[in-house]
Coordinates of C-alpha atoms and ligand atoms in Angstrom, one line a residue:
M23 CA -69.2 65.6 -40.2
A24 CA -69.6 67.6 -43.4
N25 CA -66.8 65.6 -44.9
T26 CA -68.7 62.4 -44.3
Y27 CA -71.7 63.7 -46.2
D28 CA -69.5 65.1 -49.0
S29 CA -67.8 61.7 -49.4
Y30 CA -71.2 60.1 -49.7
F31 CA -72.2 62.6 -52.4
S32 CA -69.0 62.2 -54.3
E33 CA -69.2 58.4 -54.2
R34 CA -72.7 58.5 -55.6
L35 CA -71.8 61.0 -58.3
A36 CA -68.8 58.8 -59.3
Q37 CA -71.2 55.9 -59.7
M38 CA -73.5 58.0 -61.9
Q39 CA -70.5 59.0 -64.1
E40 CA -69.5 55.3 -64.4
A41 CA -73.0 54.3 -65.4
G42 CA -73.3 57.2 -67.9
H43 CA -76.2 58.9 -66.1
Y44 CA -74.3 61.9 -64.8
R45 CA -75.8 65.2 -66.1
Y46 CA -73.5 67.6 -68.0
F47 CA -74.9 71.0 -68.8
L48 CA -73.9 73.0 -71.9
D49 CA -73.5 76.7 -71.1
I50 CA -75.3 78.5 -73.9
E51 CA -74.9 82.2 -74.9
R52 CA -78.5 82.6 -76.1
S53 CA -79.2 85.2 -78.8
A54 CA -82.8 86.0 -79.7
S55 CA -82.0 87.1 -83.2
R56 CA -79.8 84.1 -84.0
F57 CA -81.9 81.3 -82.6
P58 CA -81.7 78.3 -83.3
E59 CA -77.9 79.1 -83.7
L60 CA -76.0 79.4 -80.5
T61 CA -72.5 79.8 -79.0
Y62 CA -71.6 77.5 -76.1
T63 CA -69.0 76.6 -73.6
D64 CA -68.9 72.8 -72.8
A65 CA -68.0 71.1 -69.5
N66 CA -64.3 71.2 -70.4
G67 CA -64.3 74.9 -71.0
Q68 CA -64.3 74.4 -74.8
R69 CA -66.2 77.1 -76.8
G70 CA -68.0 76.5 -80.1
T71 CA -71.1 77.3 -82.2
A72 CA -74.0 75.0 -83.0
I73 CA -77.5 74.7 -84.2
N74 CA -79.9 73.9 -81.5
F75 CA -82.1 70.8 -82.2
C76 CA -83.3 70.1 -78.7
S77 CA -85.0 73.3 -77.6
N78 CA -88.7 73.3 -76.6
D79 CA -89.0 76.9 -77.9
Y80 CA -91.0 75.2 -80.6
L81 CA -92.3 78.3 -82.4
G82 CA -89.4 80.7 -81.6
Q83 CA -91.8 82.8 -79.5
T84 CA -89.0 83.5 -77.0
A85 CA -87.6 85.8 -79.6
H86 CA -90.7 87.2 -81.3
P87 CA -90.2 91.0 -81.4
E88 CA -93.9 91.7 -80.3
V89 CA -93.6 89.3 -77.3
I90 CA -90.3 91.0 -76.3
A91 CA -91.9 94.4 -76.7
A92 CA -94.9 93.5 -74.5
A93 CA -92.6 92.2 -71.8
Q94 CA -90.4 95.3 -71.9
A95 CA -93.5 97.7 -71.8
A96 CA -95.0 95.8 -68.8
L97 CA -91.6 95.6 -67.1
G98 CA -91.2 99.4 -67.2
Q99 CA -94.7 99.8 -65.9
T100 CA -94.9 97.1 -63.2
G101 CA -91.3 96.4 -62.2
T102 CA -89.5 93.1 -62.1
G103 CA -91.6 91.1 -59.7
S104 CA -95.2 90.8 -58.4
G105 CA -94.1 91.3 -54.8
G106 CA -96.5 88.8 -53.3
T107 CA -98.3 85.5 -53.3
R108 CA -101.6 85.6 -55.2
N109 CA -103.5 86.0 -51.9
I110 CA -101.3 88.8 -50.5
S111 CA -101.0 91.5 -53.2
G112 CA -99.7 89.3 -56.0
T113 CA -102.8 89.2 -58.2
T114 CA -102.5 91.9 -60.8
T115 CA -104.7 92.7 -63.7
Y116 CA -102.2 90.8 -65.9
H117 CA -102.6 87.6 -63.9
S118 CA -106.4 87.8 -64.1
A119 CA -106.4 88.6 -67.8
L120 CA -104.0 85.6 -68.4
E121 CA -106.2 83.2 -66.5
Q122 CA -109.2 84.2 -68.6
A123 CA -107.2 83.9 -71.8
A124 CA -105.9 80.4 -70.8
A125 CA -109.5 79.2 -70.0
R126 CA -110.7 80.6 -73.3
L127 CA -107.8 78.9 -75.2
V128 CA -108.7 75.4 -74.0
S129 CA -112.5 76.0 -73.9
K130 CA -112.9 75.6 -70.1
P131 CA -114.9 77.9 -67.8
A132 CA -111.9 78.7 -65.6
A133 CA -108.1 78.5 -65.3
L134 CA -105.4 79.0 -62.6
L135 CA -101.8 80.1 -63.1
F136 CA -98.8 78.4 -61.6
N137 CA -95.2 79.3 -61.6
S138 CA -94.4 76.3 -63.8
S139 CA -96.3 73.4 -65.3
Y140 CA -94.2 71.1 -63.2
L141 CA -95.5 72.8 -60.1
A142 CA -99.1 72.7 -61.4
N143 CA -98.9 68.9 -62.0
Q144 CA -97.2 68.2 -58.7
T145 CA -99.4 70.4 -56.5
V146 CA -102.8 69.7 -58.2
L147 CA -102.4 65.9 -58.1
A148 CA -101.1 66.0 -54.5
T149 CA -104.0 68.2 -53.5
L150 CA -106.8 66.3 -55.2
G151 CA -105.4 63.0 -54.1
R152 CA -105.4 64.1 -50.5
Q153 CA -108.7 66.0 -50.6
L154 CA -111.1 63.7 -52.6
P155 CA -112.6 61.1 -50.3
N156 CA -111.0 57.6 -50.7
C157 CA -109.1 58.7 -53.8
I158 CA -107.2 56.3 -56.1
I159 CA -105.0 57.6 -58.9
L160 CA -104.6 55.7 -62.2
S161 CA -101.4 56.9 -63.9
D162 CA -100.0 56.1 -67.3
A163 CA -96.6 54.4 -67.2
E164 CA -94.9 57.1 -69.2
N165 CA -96.2 60.1 -67.1
H166 CA -93.8 63.0 -66.5
A167 CA -91.8 63.2 -63.2
S168 CA -94.0 66.1 -62.1
M169 CA -97.1 64.0 -62.1
I170 CA -95.3 61.1 -60.5
E171 CA -94.1 63.4 -57.7
G172 CA -97.6 64.8 -57.2
I173 CA -99.1 61.3 -57.0
R174 CA -96.4 60.3 -54.5
A175 CA -97.1 63.3 -52.4
S176 CA -100.9 62.6 -52.3
R177 CA -100.1 59.4 -50.4
C178 CA -103.2 57.8 -51.9
E179 CA -103.5 54.4 -53.5
K180 CA -102.1 54.4 -57.1
H181 CA -102.2 52.1 -60.0
I182 CA -100.0 52.4 -63.1
F183 CA -101.5 51.3 -66.4
R184 CA -99.3 50.2 -69.3
H185 CA -98.6 53.1 -71.6
N186 CA -101.7 54.0 -73.7
D187 CA -103.1 50.5 -72.9
M188 CA -106.9 51.0 -72.6
A189 CA -107.6 47.3 -71.9
H190 CA -105.3 47.5 -68.9
L191 CA -106.8 50.8 -67.7
E192 CA -110.3 49.3 -68.0
A193 CA -109.3 46.1 -66.1
L194 CA -107.9 48.3 -63.3
L195 CA -111.0 50.5 -63.2
G196 CA -113.2 47.5 -63.2
D197 CA -111.6 46.1 -60.1
L198 CA -112.1 49.3 -58.1
D199 CA -114.9 50.0 -55.6
V200 CA -117.5 52.2 -57.4
E201 CA -117.8 54.3 -54.2
M202 CA -114.1 55.4 -54.4
S203 CA -113.0 58.7 -56.0
K204 CA -110.8 58.0 -59.1
I205 CA -108.4 60.2 -61.1
I206 CA -107.0 59.1 -64.4
A207 CA -103.7 61.1 -65.0
F208 CA -102.0 61.1 -68.4
E209 CA -100.4 63.2 -71.1
S210 CA -101.8 64.0 -74.5
V211 CA -98.4 64.2 -76.4
Y212 CA -95.8 62.2 -74.4
S213 CA -92.7 64.2 -73.9
M214 CA -90.0 61.6 -74.4
S215 CA -91.5 59.0 -76.7
G216 CA -93.7 61.4 -78.7
T217 CA -96.6 59.1 -78.6
V218 CA -100.2 60.4 -78.4
A219 CA -102.9 59.3 -75.9
P220 CA -106.2 57.8 -77.1
I221 CA -108.1 60.8 -75.6
A222 CA -111.6 59.8 -76.7
D223 CA -111.1 56.3 -75.2
I224 CA -109.9 57.6 -71.9
A225 CA -112.8 60.0 -71.7
R226 CA -115.2 57.2 -72.4
L227 CA -113.8 54.9 -69.7
A228 CA -113.8 57.8 -67.3
R229 CA -117.5 58.4 -67.9
Q230 CA -118.2 54.7 -67.6
Y231 CA -116.4 54.3 -64.3
G232 CA -117.0 57.7 -62.8
A233 CA -113.4 58.9 -62.9
L234 CA -112.0 62.5 -63.1
T235 CA -109.6 63.0 -66.0
Y236 CA -106.4 65.0 -65.6
C237 CA -104.3 65.6 -68.8
D238 CA -100.9 67.2 -69.2
E239 CA -100.9 69.1 -72.5
V240 CA -97.5 70.6 -72.0
H241 CA -96.2 69.5 -75.4
A242 CA -99.4 70.3 -77.2
V243 CA -100.7 73.7 -76.2
G244 CA -99.7 76.3 -78.7
L245 CA -99.0 73.7 -81.3
Y246 CA -102.2 71.8 -82.1
G247 CA -105.9 72.7 -82.2
Q248 CA -107.5 76.0 -83.0
H249 CA -105.0 78.9 -82.3
G250 CA -102.9 76.4 -80.4
A251 CA -105.7 75.2 -78.1
G252 CA -104.0 71.8 -77.7
W253 CA -104.4 68.1 -78.8
I254 CA -107.6 67.6 -76.8
Q255 CA -109.4 70.3 -78.7
S256 CA -108.0 69.0 -82.0
V257 CA -109.8 65.7 -81.4
N258 CA -113.0 67.4 -80.1
Q259 CA -112.6 66.2 -76.6
S260 CA -112.6 69.5 -74.7
D261 CA -115.8 68.4 -72.8
G262 CA -114.5 64.9 -72.3
I263 CA -111.4 65.8 -70.2
D264 CA -112.0 67.5 -66.8
L265 CA -108.7 69.1 -66.0
I266 CA -106.1 70.3 -68.5
N267 CA -102.5 71.3 -67.6
G268 CA -100.6 73.5 -70.0
T269 CA -97.3 75.4 -70.0
F270 CA -96.4 78.9 -71.2
A271 CA -92.7 77.9 -71.3
K272 CA -92.5 76.0 -74.5
A273 CA -94.7 76.9 -77.5
F274 CA -95.6 80.3 -75.9
G275 CA -92.0 81.0 -75.2
V276 CA -92.1 82.5 -71.7
I277 CA -92.5 80.7 -68.4
G278 CA -95.3 79.5 -66.1
G279 CA -98.1 76.9 -66.3
F280 CA -101.8 76.6 -65.9
V281 CA -104.6 74.2 -65.0
A282 CA -108.0 74.7 -66.6
G283 CA -111.4 73.1 -65.7
S284 CA -114.8 73.7 -64.3
A285 CA -115.3 76.8 -62.1
A286 CA -115.8 74.7 -59.0
A287 CA -112.7 72.5 -59.6
I288 CA -110.5 75.6 -60.2
D289 CA -111.8 77.4 -57.2
F290 CA -111.2 74.3 -55.1
I291 CA -107.6 74.1 -56.3
R292 CA -107.2 77.8 -55.8
T293 CA -108.1 77.5 -52.1
H294 CA -106.4 74.2 -51.3
A295 CA -103.2 73.7 -53.4
E296 CA -100.1 74.7 -51.3
G297 CA -97.9 75.0 -54.5
F298 CA -100.3 77.7 -55.7
I299 CA -101.0 79.5 -52.4
F300 CA -97.6 79.7 -50.7
T301 CA -95.4 81.1 -53.4
T302 CA -94.8 84.5 -55.0
S303 CA -96.8 84.8 -58.2
L304 CA -95.3 85.2 -61.7
P305 CA -93.9 88.6 -62.5
P306 CA -96.6 90.7 -64.3
A307 CA -94.3 91.3 -67.2
N308 CA -94.1 87.6 -67.9
C309 CA -97.9 87.5 -68.0
A310 CA -98.0 90.4 -70.4
A311 CA -95.5 88.5 -72.7
I312 CA -97.6 85.3 -72.6
L313 CA -100.8 87.3 -73.4
R314 CA -99.0 88.8 -76.4
S315 CA -97.6 85.5 -77.5
M316 CA -101.1 84.0 -77.5
E317 CA -102.4 86.9 -79.6
V318 CA -99.5 86.6 -82.1
L319 CA -100.2 82.9 -82.6
R320 CA -103.9 83.6 -83.0
D321 CA -103.3 86.4 -85.6
D322 CA -100.5 84.7 -87.5
P323 CA -101.2 81.0 -88.3
T324 CA -98.1 80.8 -90.5
I325 CA -95.9 80.3 -87.4
I326 CA -97.5 77.0 -86.4
E327 CA -97.7 76.0 -90.1
R328 CA -94.0 76.5 -90.5
F329 CA -93.3 74.4 -87.4
R330 CA -95.4 71.5 -88.8
A331 CA -93.8 71.8 -92.3
N332 CA -90.4 71.5 -90.6
V333 CA -91.4 68.4 -88.7
R334 CA -92.6 66.9 -92.0
Q335 CA -89.4 67.9 -93.8
L336 CA -87.2 66.4 -91.1
R337 CA -89.0 63.0 -91.3
Q338 CA -88.9 63.0 -95.1
N339 CA -85.2 63.6 -95.0
L340 CA -84.7 60.9 -92.4
D341 CA -86.7 58.5 -94.5
A342 CA -84.7 59.3 -97.6
A343 CA -81.5 58.8 -95.7
G344 CA -82.7 55.4 -94.4
I345 CA -82.3 56.5 -90.7
T346 CA -84.7 54.6 -88.4
Y347 CA -86.6 56.8 -86.0
E348 CA -89.8 57.0 -84.0
G349 CA -92.1 59.7 -85.0
H350 CA -95.7 58.9 -84.2
D351 CA -98.5 61.4 -84.8
A352 CA -97.0 64.5 -83.1
H353 CA -93.8 66.4 -83.5
I354 CA -91.2 64.7 -81.2
T355 CA -88.8 62.6 -83.3
R356 CA -86.4 60.2 -81.6
I357 CA -83.6 57.8 -82.6
V358 CA -83.2 55.1 -80.0
I359 CA -79.6 54.3 -79.2
G360 CA -80.2 52.0 -76.2
N361 CA -77.0 52.6 -74.3
S362 CA -76.1 55.7 -72.3
H363 CA -72.3 55.8 -73.1
R364 CA -73.0 55.4 -76.8
C365 CA -75.7 57.9 -76.7
K366 CA -73.5 60.5 -75.1
A367 CA -70.5 59.7 -77.4
I368 CA -72.8 60.3 -80.5
T369 CA -74.2 63.6 -79.2
D370 CA -70.7 64.7 -78.1
R371 CA -69.4 64.1 -81.6
L372 CA -72.4 65.8 -83.2
L373 CA -71.7 68.9 -81.1
T374 CA -67.9 69.1 -81.3
E375 CA -67.4 68.0 -84.9
F376 CA -70.6 69.0 -86.6
G377 CA -71.9 71.9 -84.5
L378 CA -75.3 70.2 -83.8
Y379 CA -76.7 70.3 -80.3
M380 CA -78.9 67.5 -79.1
Q381 CA -78.8 66.6 -75.4
P382 CA -78.5 62.8 -74.9
I383 CA -81.6 61.5 -73.2
N384 CA -80.5 59.0 -70.7
Y385 CA -81.9 57.2 -67.6
P386 CA -83.7 58.2 -65.4
T387 CA -85.5 60.5 -67.9
V388 CA -86.1 57.4 -70.0
P389 CA -85.9 53.7 -68.8
K390 CA -82.6 51.9 -69.3
G391 CA -82.3 50.5 -72.8
Q392 CA -84.4 53.4 -74.2
E393 CA -81.6 56.0 -74.2
C394 CA -82.1 58.2 -77.3
I395 CA -81.4 61.2 -79.3
R396 CA -84.5 63.4 -79.3
I397 CA -84.7 65.8 -82.2
I398 CA -86.8 69.0 -82.0
V399 CA -87.2 71.1 -85.0
T400 CA -88.8 74.5 -84.5
A401 CA -90.5 77.1 -86.7
R402 CA -87.2 78.9 -86.8
H403 CA -85.2 76.1 -88.5
N404 CA -84.8 76.2 -92.3
N405 CA -84.3 73.5 -94.9
E406 CA -80.5 73.9 -94.8
H407 CA -80.4 73.3 -91.1
I408 CA -82.5 70.1 -91.5
Q409 CA -80.6 68.8 -94.4
Y410 CA -77.3 69.4 -92.6
L411 CA -78.6 67.6 -89.5
V412 CA -79.7 64.5 -91.5
E413 CA -76.4 64.3 -93.5
S414 CA -74.4 64.6 -90.2
L415 CA -76.6 62.0 -88.4
Q416 CA -76.1 59.6 -91.4
E417 CA -72.3 59.9 -91.1
V418 CA -72.1 59.7 -87.3
L419 CA -74.6 56.9 -86.8
S420 CA -72.9 54.7 -89.5
N421 CA -69.6 55.0 -87.6
A422 CA -70.9 54.7 -84.1
Ligands
PLP522 C1 -94.7 66.4 -70.0 C2 -94.2 67.5 -69.2 N1 -95.0 68.0 -68.2 C3 -94.6 69.0 -67.5 C4 -93.3 69.7 -67.7 C5 -92.9 70.8 -66.9 O1 -93.2 72.0 -67.6 P1 -92.6 73.4 -67.1 O2 -91.3 73.6 -67.9 O3 -93.6 74.4 -67.5 O4 -92.4 73.3 -65.7 C6 -92.5 69.2 -68.7 C7 -91.2 69.8 -68.9 O5 -90.4 69.6 -69.8 C8 -92.9 68.1 -69.5 O6 -92.2 67.6 -70.5

């Protein structure tokens, strides 16, 4: 019987390979001191060195000596794990301090930690969709898989509005019964296209139609706003958006996620969300590292400034080289290739011949036809890295 299942799996995997959607991982030997340079072994067992241009370690905080020291000190004191769910011995002083710090960061009364931001999106939307009476969820067409899964699990009615299209959102809201509960779910900085949501317009429509707003700030916390408070705070909308989801895994350089909002909303989620309740809490040492990472970013604004300067430098160099890209207002820069095989061939060549690592972004991460090279510069890149990247892109793209 097992063979029958295995033949099914193998057949499906072969189809993915043929279509160019199969996922190949690059095995990386990560070095804190050398980041963004790395040593890798590829799927064929070939070893090489490269500069990483696709890491979400935006500020290099995974390797900040003070963050590492905070993790090491707490690790020695508390051990490797928390040993329990939040309800059953897994709430330590580190967890409580981090929840307070996260709430303060995004100017909300309360926050709740999750083991990842994916889990936070998935479980919070599923919980609210199930618990709010007659709930309908309105979801942006470019929302992350974690929100889509949460909405699916809520089993409530959903409507998808065209990406950032406020006229479409308003038309959908206008058709709904005023008595129904409504959630508008969206991202501030979209992870794949790099576009930015019209936050003030969404907040206005939510007020007008009585909807709750839920925003994923995963690619904005730590990077925008005061001390990395996020995009919402940078456009003065902290009061306009009800629930904010953020991650500690990208700009803050550790792991874990949070949701922040009113005291009542957070207490409700704390007592109803399965993905919060029934899982072992984050190791206390991780929480200690995140707390230190937040303090480092607050005390040293040059880290975020360097990151922004590098994003500007990359785009100036791309402009000068005549390379067409999509940049938008935030930091995610992408070059659309529009074909999965071509996209992989280009990134393979960049890796093996030029020592530049960018993972090809193919379906289903992006819709078919939108396959792209997504470039992430971090605070740890230097002008030589950026110049070399653009010269190499120029050569590879002109021959692709
Ligand atoms: C938009 C968005 N939301 C949520 C997540 C999940 O974040 P985490 O890595 O903390 O689970 C990601 C991950 O890349 C993302 O891009």
